[in-house]
Each structure stands twice: as structure tokens, then as C-alpha cells.
Amino acid sequence: MDLWQIGPYTFRSRFLLGTGKFSSLEVQAKAVEASQAEILTFAVRRLNLDKPDEPNFLEMLDLSKYKLLPNTAGATTAEEAVHIARLARASGLSEMIKVEVIGDPKYLLPDPIATLEATRQLVREGFIVLPYCSDDPVLAKKLEEAGAAAVMPGASPIGTGLGILNSYNLQVIREQARVPVIVDAGIGSPADAALAMELGADAILLNTAVSQAADPVLMAEAMRDAIIAGRKGYLAGRIPKKAVASASSPTSGLPWGTAAKAE
Amino acid sequence: MLLYINGQSREIPSEVDTVQRLLDHLNIGKKILIVQHNEEILKRENYASAPLREGDRIEIVHFVGGG
């Protein structure tokens, strides 16, 4: 069985699903079910006290089936990220935290320095830290050395659906990482997810690709299948790319012609 | 007494004098929540004993959809 671990936790599914930007709770529930994801991300925000009974997706979930991965989305400094993480942990529902510290409001690129600082501090405080980072192999290594339980390099900026922009870097990160590599952000199509897995990623985290698809439930199924297919493709050992052709059918035994008689 | 809850000032009856009573008063006692009282992020088990004072700042947060 092809299981994998984050810190003390073991998982079978390599599909981590974000819970943002779904058009309805009903579609969201069906998409989560179709994904067979075992890890779901959430953001931490003020409760709207004027509408306290607004339905909340987390409160509808059977929490025994999922591991919650709260994120620090909204933080622009390490201090803010640490604060959100502490709030999330105080719920008693999760020791894991996705560190997301955004340094740029247009491209939502992660601030590498604040991400590293927040990771160091949260590791010190005993969190299981999963930092979202750029696809910089040196940064990924430093995050790992700081105690991150996994590294989460982006395929491309959040919500762009541009897929993998730098497969070279992702392969270097994969080669050098001794913790799981979870490609997070920018996935658009099942082919993107499959490619990331074929490059050796341990798992994929995506959100917009499913929640904003025309048919999120069908896309969740497609992504689930793509991640499984990509993983098998990686384990199966693909053929190399060659410059010249190599016939698949035998070159001898064709049913015409006569060989010269032996003298 | 006047409290600042989620960044807004609210007048709360004086008998609502603990965080737990505040959550019940706001009809949110059963929700999955995290409460910060002034500088302190509270543990659930301290909601009933955390006393509220005039001018206290309360943050009541929860988990919403996000990537």
C-alpha cells in the first residue's frame, strides 16, 4: 500500500483539498466526498456576529474522517502568521498549520523570509508546520532544516490555473527533500496534477481548480484519478525520451519475399 | 458594560460577566469557535471562569473555507 506520512500522521490519499470559493455548501460537500481527500484546509476569520447562524462547512463535516489543515492566509508578516496559527490550534482541532505569508497582493507570492521566520517560530512552539513557498530549492531546504514537516512549493500563483511553470525546480526540490513535497497552488487541470505527481511530488494541494470548475464534483473526481495516475506513473518508471524512433513491432517475419537458397 | 467584540463596540448586560456567558448571550455557545480575550487566546475550559471587564477586547473567530 502506497502510504505516506506528515509528521506522526499516515495518509493514503495524496489529494489535499482547499475549501474556499465553492458556489454552495451542497456542491462543496459532494466535491469533498468525490475527491477522497483526507486533509482539508481552512482559513481563520472573525465570526459574523450579525449572522451567527450562517451555515458553516466545517461544522457540517464528520471530523473523524478528515485531518484539518488550518492556514495563515491573510498574514503579511511572520508575527501575524504565528498569531493565526495559535488561534487555530486553540480550537483543539488540529496541530497542523499551513504557513502562508503573502508578500505581494497582485500575484499572492509567498514572502520567503517571513515564511521561514514563521516556520522557525511555530516549529519551536510544537506545531506540525507545512509552509507554502515558492519553488526555490534553497528555500525549500532551509524550511526543511527549520523543522517543517513538509514543504509546499507552488506550481504557479494561487488561483491562476497556470499549472507547473518550473518543472525543473520542482524536480530539484523533490530530489533534495527528506520531507514530503506537496505541490500547492496554481494547479488548473488534471494533467497539471498528474504531471506534478510524475515529477515525484508526494501530494497535491489544490482549491480553485475544483471549486471554480464548471462542474466541481466531476473535477474533484478527475483530480483524484489524475493524482492516482500520476503517482503510479512515477512508481512505474517511465520510458526515457529518445531522439529517434524504435519500432514496437518485430522487424523480421514479414509474410512476403523469399530468402536465397543456402549453397 | 461596553466591550469591543470583533472590532466593534457593544453594550452587554452586566450579568454577562464571563466569556461563556457572553457566547451564550450572543447565541453562539454551540459553534466551533476560538476566543481571544484581550491579549490571551483562551482555552475552552477557561471560558466559564474568564471574567469580563469594561473595555475588554474580545475576538471571536472560526474556521471558514480557504485554500
Short mmCIF file of N, CA and C in Angstrom, two decimals, chain A residues 9-10 23 32 43 53 67 74 76 81 98 115-116 146 149 158 160 183 206 221 230 235 240 261:
data_model
loop_
_atom_site.label_atom_id
_atom_site.label_comp_id
_atom_site.label_asym_id
_atom_site.label_seq_id
_atom_site.Cartn_x
_atom_site.Cartn_y
_atom_site.Cartn_z
N TYR A 9 1.41 11.54 11.29
CA TYR A 9 0.18 11.08 10.64
C TYR A 9 0.47 10.35 9.34
N THR A 10 -0.31 9.28 9.12
CA THR A 10 -0.18 8.49 7.90
C THR A 10 -1.40 8.70 7.03
N SER A 23 -19.37 27.38 -4.73
CA SER A 23 -20.60 28.13 -5.00
C SER A 23 -21.71 27.80 -4.02
N VAL A 32 -15.97 17.40 -1.93
CA VAL A 32 -15.06 16.85 -0.91
C VAL A 32 -15.16 15.33 -0.88
N ALA A 43 -9.45 28.54 6.47
CA ALA A 43 -8.90 29.82 6.91
C ALA A 43 -9.51 30.17 8.27
N ASP A 53 -25.80 32.34 12.58
CA ASP A 53 -26.31 31.03 12.18
C ASP A 53 -26.06 30.69 10.73
N LYS A 67 -8.32 15.18 8.45
CA LYS A 67 -7.35 15.94 9.23
C LYS A 67 -7.51 17.37 8.76
N GLY A 74 -3.96 35.56 4.88
CA GLY A 74 -4.29 36.89 5.39
C GLY A 74 -3.09 37.51 6.08
N THR A 76 0.51 38.93 6.53
CA THR A 76 1.54 39.51 5.67
C THR A 76 2.89 39.62 6.40
N ALA A 81 1.20 35.56 11.01
CA ALA A 81 1.05 34.13 10.72
C ALA A 81 1.09 33.32 12.02
N LYS A 98 -0.77 25.33 7.94
CA LYS A 98 -0.18 25.72 6.66
C LYS A 98 0.26 27.17 6.82
N THR A 115 8.05 33.66 5.73
CA THR A 115 7.64 32.25 5.80
C THR A 115 8.64 31.45 6.60
N LEU A 116 9.92 31.71 6.36
CA LEU A 116 10.96 30.98 7.11
C LEU A 116 10.92 31.36 8.59
N ALA A 146 14.60 23.98 9.10
CA ALA A 146 13.96 24.70 10.21
C ALA A 146 12.94 23.84 10.94
N ALA A 149 7.43 20.03 8.52
CA ALA A 149 7.07 18.62 8.38
C ALA A 149 6.89 18.22 6.92
N ILE A 158 -1.35 31.45 -6.84
CA ILE A 158 -2.64 31.00 -6.33
C ILE A 158 -3.77 31.39 -7.27
N THR A 160 -4.34 30.91 -10.33
CA THR A 160 -4.10 31.23 -11.75
C THR A 160 -4.43 30.06 -12.67
N VAL A 183 2.90 19.77 -3.82
CA VAL A 183 2.78 20.90 -4.75
C VAL A 183 1.47 21.61 -4.47
N LEU A 206 -4.81 21.56 -3.90
CA LEU A 206 -5.44 22.49 -4.83
C LEU A 206 -6.78 22.93 -4.29
N GLU A 221 -13.41 14.43 -8.91
CA GLU A 221 -13.16 13.03 -9.30
C GLU A 221 -11.97 12.96 -10.25
N GLY A 230 -0.85 9.78 -11.82
CA GLY A 230 0.48 10.37 -11.83
C GLY A 230 1.41 9.65 -10.88
N LEU A 235 5.91 5.75 -10.01
CA LEU A 235 6.42 4.50 -9.43
C LEU A 235 6.74 3.47 -10.51
N PRO A 240 12.46 6.48 -21.22
CA PRO A 240 13.16 7.74 -21.49
C PRO A 240 12.65 8.35 -22.80
N LYS A 261 18.53 -19.49 -51.51
CA LYS A 261 18.79 -20.84 -51.01
C LYS A 261 20.22 -20.97 -50.56
#
